[in-house]
XYZ file of C-alpha atoms in Angstrom:
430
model
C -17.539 15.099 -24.722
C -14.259 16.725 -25.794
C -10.731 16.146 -24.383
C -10.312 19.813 -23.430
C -13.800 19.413 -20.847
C -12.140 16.207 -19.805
C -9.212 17.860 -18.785
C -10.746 21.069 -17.100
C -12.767 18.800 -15.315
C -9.625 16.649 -14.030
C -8.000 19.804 -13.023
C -11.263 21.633 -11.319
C -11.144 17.768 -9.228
C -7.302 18.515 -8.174
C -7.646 22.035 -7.557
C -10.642 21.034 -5.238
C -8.551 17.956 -3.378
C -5.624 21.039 -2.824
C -8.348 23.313 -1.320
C -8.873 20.804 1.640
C -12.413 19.251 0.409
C -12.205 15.489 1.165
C -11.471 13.101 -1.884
C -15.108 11.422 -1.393
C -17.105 14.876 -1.794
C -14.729 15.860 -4.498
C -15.388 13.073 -6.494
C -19.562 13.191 -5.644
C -19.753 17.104 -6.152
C -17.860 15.753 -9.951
C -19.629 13.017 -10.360
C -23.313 14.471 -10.013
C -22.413 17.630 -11.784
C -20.865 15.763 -14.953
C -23.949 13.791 -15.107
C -26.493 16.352 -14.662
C -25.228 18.192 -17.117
C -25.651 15.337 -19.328
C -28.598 13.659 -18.956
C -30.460 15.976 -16.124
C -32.271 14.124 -13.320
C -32.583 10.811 -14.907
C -28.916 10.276 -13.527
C -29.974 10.815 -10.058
C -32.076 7.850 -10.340
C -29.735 5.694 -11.273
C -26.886 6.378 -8.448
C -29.187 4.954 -6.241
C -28.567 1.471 -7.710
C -24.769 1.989 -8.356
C -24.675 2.924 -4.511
C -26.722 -0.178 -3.070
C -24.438 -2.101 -5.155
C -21.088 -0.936 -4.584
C -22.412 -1.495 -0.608
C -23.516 -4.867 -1.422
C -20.261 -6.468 -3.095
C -18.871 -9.275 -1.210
C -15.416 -8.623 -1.743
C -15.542 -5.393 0.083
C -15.907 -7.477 3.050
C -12.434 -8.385 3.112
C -11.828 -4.393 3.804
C -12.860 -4.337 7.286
C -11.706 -7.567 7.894
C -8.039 -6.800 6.852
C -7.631 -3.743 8.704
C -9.149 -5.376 11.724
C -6.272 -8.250 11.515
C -3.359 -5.567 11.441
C -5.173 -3.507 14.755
C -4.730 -7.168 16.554
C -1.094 -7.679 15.397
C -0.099 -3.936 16.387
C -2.362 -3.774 19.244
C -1.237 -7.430 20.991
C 2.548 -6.163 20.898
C 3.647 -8.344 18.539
C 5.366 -5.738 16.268
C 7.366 -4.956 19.551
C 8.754 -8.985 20.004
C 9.130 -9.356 15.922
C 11.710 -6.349 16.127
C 13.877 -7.550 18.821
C 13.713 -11.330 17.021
C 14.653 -9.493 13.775
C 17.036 -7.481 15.212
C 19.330 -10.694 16.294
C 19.030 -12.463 13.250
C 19.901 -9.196 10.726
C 21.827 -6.791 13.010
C 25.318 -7.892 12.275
C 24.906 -7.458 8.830
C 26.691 -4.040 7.099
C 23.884 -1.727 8.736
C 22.939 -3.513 11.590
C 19.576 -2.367 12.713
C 18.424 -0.304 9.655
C 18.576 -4.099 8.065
C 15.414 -5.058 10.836
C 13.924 -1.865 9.671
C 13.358 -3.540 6.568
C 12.895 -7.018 7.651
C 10.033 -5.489 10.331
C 8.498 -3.840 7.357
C 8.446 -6.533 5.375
C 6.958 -9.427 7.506
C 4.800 -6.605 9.393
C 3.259 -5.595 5.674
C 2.739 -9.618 5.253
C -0.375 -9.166 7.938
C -1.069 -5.516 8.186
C -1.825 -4.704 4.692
C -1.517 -0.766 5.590
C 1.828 1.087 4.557
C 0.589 3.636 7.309
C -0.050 1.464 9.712
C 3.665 -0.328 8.656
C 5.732 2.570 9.111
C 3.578 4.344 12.298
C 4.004 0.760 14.401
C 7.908 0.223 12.922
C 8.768 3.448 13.592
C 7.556 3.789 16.927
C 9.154 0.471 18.001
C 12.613 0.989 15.716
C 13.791 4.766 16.473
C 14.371 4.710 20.521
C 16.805 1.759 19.839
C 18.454 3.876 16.757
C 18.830 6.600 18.594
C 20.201 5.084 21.317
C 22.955 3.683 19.021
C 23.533 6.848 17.440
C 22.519 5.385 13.799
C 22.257 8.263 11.068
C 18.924 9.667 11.457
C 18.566 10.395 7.601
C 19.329 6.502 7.196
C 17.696 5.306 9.830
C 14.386 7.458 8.955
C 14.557 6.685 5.205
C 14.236 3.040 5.881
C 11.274 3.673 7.759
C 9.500 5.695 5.330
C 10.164 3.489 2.743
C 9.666 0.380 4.576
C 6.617 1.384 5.057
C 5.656 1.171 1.571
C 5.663 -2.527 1.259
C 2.281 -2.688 3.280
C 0.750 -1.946 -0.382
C 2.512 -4.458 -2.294
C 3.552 -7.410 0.002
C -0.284 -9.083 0.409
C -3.184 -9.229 2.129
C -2.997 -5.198 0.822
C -5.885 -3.410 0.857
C -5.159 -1.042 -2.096
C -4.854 -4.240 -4.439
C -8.368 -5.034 -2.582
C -9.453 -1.434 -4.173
C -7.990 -2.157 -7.665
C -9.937 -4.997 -7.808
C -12.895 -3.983 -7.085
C -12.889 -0.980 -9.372
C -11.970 -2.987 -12.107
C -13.466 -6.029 -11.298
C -10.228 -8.683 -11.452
C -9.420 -11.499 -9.325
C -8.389 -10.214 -5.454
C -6.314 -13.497 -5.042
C -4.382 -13.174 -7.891
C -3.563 -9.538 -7.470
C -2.390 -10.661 -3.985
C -0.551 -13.319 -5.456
C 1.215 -11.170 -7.826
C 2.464 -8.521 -5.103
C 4.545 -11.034 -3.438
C 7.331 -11.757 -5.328
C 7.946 -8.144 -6.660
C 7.358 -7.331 -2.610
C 9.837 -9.702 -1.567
C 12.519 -8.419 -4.443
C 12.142 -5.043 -3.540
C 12.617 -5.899 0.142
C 15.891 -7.509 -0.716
C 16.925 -4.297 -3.153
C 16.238 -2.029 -0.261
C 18.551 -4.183 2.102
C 21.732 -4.838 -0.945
C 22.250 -0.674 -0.732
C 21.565 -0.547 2.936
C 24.819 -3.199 3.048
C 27.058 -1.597 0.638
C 26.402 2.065 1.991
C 27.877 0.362 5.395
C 30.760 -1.486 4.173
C 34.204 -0.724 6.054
C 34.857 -0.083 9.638
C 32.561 3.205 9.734
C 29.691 1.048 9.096
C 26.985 0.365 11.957
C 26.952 -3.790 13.280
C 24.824 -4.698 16.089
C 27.031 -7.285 18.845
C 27.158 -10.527 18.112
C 24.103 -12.879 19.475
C 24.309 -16.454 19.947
C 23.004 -18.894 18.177
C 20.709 -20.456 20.939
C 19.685 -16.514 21.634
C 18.578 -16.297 17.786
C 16.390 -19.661 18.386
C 14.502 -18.792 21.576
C 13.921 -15.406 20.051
C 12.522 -16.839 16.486
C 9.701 -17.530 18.381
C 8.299 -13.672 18.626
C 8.448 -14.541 14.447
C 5.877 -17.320 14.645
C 2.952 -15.361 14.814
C 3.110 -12.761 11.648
C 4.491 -15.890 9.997
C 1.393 -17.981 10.814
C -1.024 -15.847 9.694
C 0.736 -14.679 6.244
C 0.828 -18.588 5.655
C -2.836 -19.060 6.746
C -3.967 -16.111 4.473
C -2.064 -16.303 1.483
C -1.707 -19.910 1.563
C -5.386 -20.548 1.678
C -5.707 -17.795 -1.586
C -2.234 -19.605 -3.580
C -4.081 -23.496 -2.838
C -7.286 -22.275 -3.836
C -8.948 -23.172 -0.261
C -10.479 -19.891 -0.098
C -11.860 -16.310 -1.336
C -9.773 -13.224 -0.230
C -12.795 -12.633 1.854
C -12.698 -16.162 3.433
C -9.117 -16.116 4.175
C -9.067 -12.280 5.444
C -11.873 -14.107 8.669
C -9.545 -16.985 8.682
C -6.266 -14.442 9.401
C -8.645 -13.096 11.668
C -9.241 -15.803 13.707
C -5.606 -16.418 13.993
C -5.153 -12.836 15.292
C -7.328 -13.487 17.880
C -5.655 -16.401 19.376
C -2.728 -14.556 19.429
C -3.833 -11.534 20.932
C -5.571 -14.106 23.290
C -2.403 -15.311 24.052
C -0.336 -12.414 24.866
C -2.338 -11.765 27.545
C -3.466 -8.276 26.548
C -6.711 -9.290 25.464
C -9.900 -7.363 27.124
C -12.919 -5.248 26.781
C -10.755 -1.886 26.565
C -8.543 -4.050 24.028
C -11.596 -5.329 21.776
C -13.518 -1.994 21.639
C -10.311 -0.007 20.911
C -9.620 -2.666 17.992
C -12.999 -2.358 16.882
C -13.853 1.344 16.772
C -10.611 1.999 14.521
C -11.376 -0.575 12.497
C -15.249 0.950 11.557
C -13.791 4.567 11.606
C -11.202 3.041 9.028
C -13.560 1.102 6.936
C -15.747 4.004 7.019
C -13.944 6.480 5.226
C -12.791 3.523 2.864
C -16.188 2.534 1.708
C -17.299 6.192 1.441
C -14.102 6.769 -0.831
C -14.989 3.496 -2.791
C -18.784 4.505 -3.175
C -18.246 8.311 -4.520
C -15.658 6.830 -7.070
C -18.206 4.482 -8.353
C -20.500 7.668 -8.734
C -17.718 9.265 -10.743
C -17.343 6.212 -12.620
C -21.059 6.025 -13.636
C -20.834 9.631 -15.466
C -17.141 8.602 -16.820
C -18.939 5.362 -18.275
C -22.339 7.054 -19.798
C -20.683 10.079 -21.167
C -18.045 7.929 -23.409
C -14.874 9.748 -21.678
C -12.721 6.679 -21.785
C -13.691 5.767 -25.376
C -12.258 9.753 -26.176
C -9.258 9.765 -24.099
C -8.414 6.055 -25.827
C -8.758 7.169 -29.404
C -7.237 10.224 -27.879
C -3.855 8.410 -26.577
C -4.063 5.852 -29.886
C -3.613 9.024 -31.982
C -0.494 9.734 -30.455
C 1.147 6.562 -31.711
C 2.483 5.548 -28.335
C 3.819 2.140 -27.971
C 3.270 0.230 -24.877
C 6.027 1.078 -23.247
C 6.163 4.530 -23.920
C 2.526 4.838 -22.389
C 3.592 3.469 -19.304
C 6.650 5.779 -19.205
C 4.336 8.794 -19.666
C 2.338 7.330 -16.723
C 5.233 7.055 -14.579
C 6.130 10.504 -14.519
C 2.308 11.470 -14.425
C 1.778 9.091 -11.157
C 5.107 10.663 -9.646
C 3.431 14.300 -10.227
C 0.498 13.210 -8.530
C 2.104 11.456 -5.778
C 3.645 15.072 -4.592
C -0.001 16.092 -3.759
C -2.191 13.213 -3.340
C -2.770 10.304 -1.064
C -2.351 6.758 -1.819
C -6.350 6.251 -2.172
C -7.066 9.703 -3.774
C -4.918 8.612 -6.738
C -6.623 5.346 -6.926
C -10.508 5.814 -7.152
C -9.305 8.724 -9.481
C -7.499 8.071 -12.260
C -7.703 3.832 -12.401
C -11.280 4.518 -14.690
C -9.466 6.504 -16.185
C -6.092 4.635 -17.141
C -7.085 0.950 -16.779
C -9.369 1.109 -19.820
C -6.909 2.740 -21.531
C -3.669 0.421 -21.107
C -5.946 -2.730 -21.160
C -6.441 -1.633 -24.708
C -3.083 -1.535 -25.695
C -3.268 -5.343 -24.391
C -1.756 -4.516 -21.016
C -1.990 -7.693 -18.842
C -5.006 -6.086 -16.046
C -3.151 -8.341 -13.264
C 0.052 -6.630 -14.024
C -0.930 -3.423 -14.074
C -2.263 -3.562 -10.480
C 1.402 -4.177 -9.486
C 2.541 -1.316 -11.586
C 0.093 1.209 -9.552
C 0.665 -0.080 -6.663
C 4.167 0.809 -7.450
C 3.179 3.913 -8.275
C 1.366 4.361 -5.457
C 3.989 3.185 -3.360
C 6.516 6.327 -4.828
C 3.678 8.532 -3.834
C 4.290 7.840 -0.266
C 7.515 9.115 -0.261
C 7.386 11.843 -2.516
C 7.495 15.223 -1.168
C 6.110 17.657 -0.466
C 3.090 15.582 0.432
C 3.905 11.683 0.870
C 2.151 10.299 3.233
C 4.454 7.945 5.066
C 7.256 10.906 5.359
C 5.055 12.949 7.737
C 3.914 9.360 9.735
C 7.720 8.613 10.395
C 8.695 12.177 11.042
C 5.526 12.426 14.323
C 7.147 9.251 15.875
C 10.669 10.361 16.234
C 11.354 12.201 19.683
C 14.412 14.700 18.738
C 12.414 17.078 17.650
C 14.944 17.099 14.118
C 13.635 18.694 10.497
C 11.821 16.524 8.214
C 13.860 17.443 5.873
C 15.925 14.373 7.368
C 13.458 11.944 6.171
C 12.917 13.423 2.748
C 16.850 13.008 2.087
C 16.915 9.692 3.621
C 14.145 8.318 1.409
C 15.339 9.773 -1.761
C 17.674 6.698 -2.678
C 14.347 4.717 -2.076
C 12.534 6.565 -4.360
C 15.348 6.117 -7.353
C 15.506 2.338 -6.600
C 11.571 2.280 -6.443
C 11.558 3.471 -10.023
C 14.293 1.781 -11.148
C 12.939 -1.758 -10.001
C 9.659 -0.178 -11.718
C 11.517 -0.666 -14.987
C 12.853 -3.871 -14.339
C 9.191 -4.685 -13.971
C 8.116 -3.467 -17.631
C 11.144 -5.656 -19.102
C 10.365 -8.564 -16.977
C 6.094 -8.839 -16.281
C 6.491 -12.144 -15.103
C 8.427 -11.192 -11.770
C 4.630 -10.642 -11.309
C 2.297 -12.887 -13.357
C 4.634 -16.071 -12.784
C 2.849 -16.336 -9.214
C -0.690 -15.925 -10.498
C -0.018 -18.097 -13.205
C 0.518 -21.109 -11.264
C -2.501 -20.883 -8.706
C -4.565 -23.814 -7.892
């Protein structure tokens, strides 16, 4: 198959995903015509055992099971207590509250696993209070949106779940690796959110006692319990993603138990997001393993290798060229469009070119992350702008989040000079 079909075919996929047909039937309707032009019926046979496979893979059970532990945390009001606890521990730093923006984010994305989910529950909580206080609404709004973000990257994430299943590497270690980078970029984030608010015109929340901060740290127990529970269990080798996903379930359920909200209404509302969720997941996940079934009997990936080789690119350069490719994408795409379509696609190809595979998940998850907040169409700009109440443009998030984005890329680079801000973590699991 030649490079110029492979490329008319990529762009007949986009212009289909711009017309409003959902990423699973793009990639089906792609999928079975690529391979019945092929090889003719014969290929229709087969998808039936790619399909009762994909449905049968054990990891995929951690899918539900993580989105089902971030409905009990945002459901059981614990997002609520965590800001008010994280508000009187960070708000007398330079920026006062945007700082618990972060922090929320941050430890929120430590149970949630969904950057949507992140800056929808954050956002909702976070904006009366900034308002009130008449913080900058670009600022304030920015933080948000980008906050959001770290649901991808800080684990249990259930994009790094994806990656791993379409390429078949370790779930634990993928988790593993998101958490330091997670936990930099958190801290990157908060550095320019204190030097922007240096000097007297910069926002500081009242002082709050020390005995305050202690019976408040309490509302942090929770979220703190179960990241410990799940990613401890993955780091000491006690358990599967899969096994510690129920266990952070379990967890969740005490503590919903325990706030007192817990009922029928409570458990059937949890539960019927969490299938409608999963649903469109696995559907997603199944019509990209379709795709990837014509990709892998019709050689694309062996063309588009020899293809890139011929170029000459080093390393580095490759990943440069994907950089700018994944930010071009993000201005149209989702988060999970991007994935299921172009990891075939560029995973074989950077693997190759002895790209460590573990690494690389952090890198488009990064990349993913940028996509968020990249207008026109990132995803976590509109979620923060249908929370706020004052009715403003949302052209005030897409300035806010623009210093984001230029530190998001920038800590992307300090990632290619320095891989083992992510493989260090990995590298010493039990």
């Amino acid at each position: 198959m030649s490079i110029s079909v492979v490329f008319l075919a990529f762009i007949a996929m986009l212009g289909l995903l711009l017309l409003g047909l959902p990423i699973a039937v793009t990639m089906a309707i792609m999928g079975v015509i690529g391979g019945l032009a092929v090889f003719g019926w014969p290929f229709m046979e087969s998808t039936g055992a790619v399909i009762w496979s994909v449905q049968n893979e054990n990891i995929l059970t951690a899918i539900p099971l993580f989105i089902m532990l971030g409905e009990l945390m945002l459901r059981s009001g614990i997002a609520d207590r965590m800001y008010v606890a994280m508000a009187a521990w960070l708000g007398r730093l330079p920026g006062g509250l945007v700082h618990t923006n972060i922090g929320c984010s941050a430890l929120f994305a430590a149970t949630s696993g969904s950057s949507v989910a992140t800056a929808a529950t954050i956002g909702t909580v976070a904006l009366p209070s900034l308002s009130e206080r008449n913080y900058s609404m670009k600022q304030a709004l920015g933080s948000l949106a980008a906050g959001g973000t770290l649901g991808i990257l800080i684990p249990p994430s259930v994009n790094m779940l994806i990656y791993g299943s379409l390429t078949n590497n370790s779930i634990g270690k993928l988790f593993i690796a998101g958490l330091l980078p997670g936990i930099l970029l958190s801290l990157i984030f908060m550095g320019y959110i204190a030097v922007t608010n240096l000097g007297p015109s910069g926002k500081r929340e009242e002082v709050v006692s020390l005995g305050e901060k202690i019976r408040l740290s309490v509302y942090l127990v929770p979220p703190l319990v179960i990241f410990g529970i799940v990613m401890g269990s993955i780091y000491l080798g006690l358990a599967t993603a899969t096994e510690s996903a129920a266990l952070g379930v379990m967890a969740a359920l005490y503590f919903a138990w325990r706030s007192g909200r817990m009922s029928l209404e409570f458990m059937k509302n949890t539960f019927v997001h969490t299938a409608r969720i999963t649903g469109m997941i696995l559907l997603i996940i199944t019509a990209a393993f379709v795709l990837n079934l014509t990709i892998s009997l019709t050689g694309v990936v062996d063309e588009l290798t020899a293809w890139v080789a011929s170029f000459g690119f080093s390393t580095t350069v490759l990943l440069l060229v994907l950089v700018l490719f994944y930010l071009c994408l993000g201005m149209f795409m989702d988060v999970l469009s991007m994935q299921v379509v172009t990891i075939p696609i560029t995973y074989p190809i950077v693997t190759a070119l002895g790209v460590d595979p573990i690494w690389f998940g952090v890198f488009i998850v990064l990349m993913c992350e940028l996509g968020m907040i990249t207008p026109p169409v990132g995803m976590n700009l509109f979620v923060v702008q249908s929370v706020r109440k004052d009715k403003g443009s949302i052209q005030d998030v897409m300035w806010g989040v623009l210093p984001y984005m230029l530190m998001m890329l920038a800590f992307t680079m300090l990632l290619m000079a320095f891989p083992a801000i992510a493989l260090w973590l990995p590298g010493m699991m039990s």
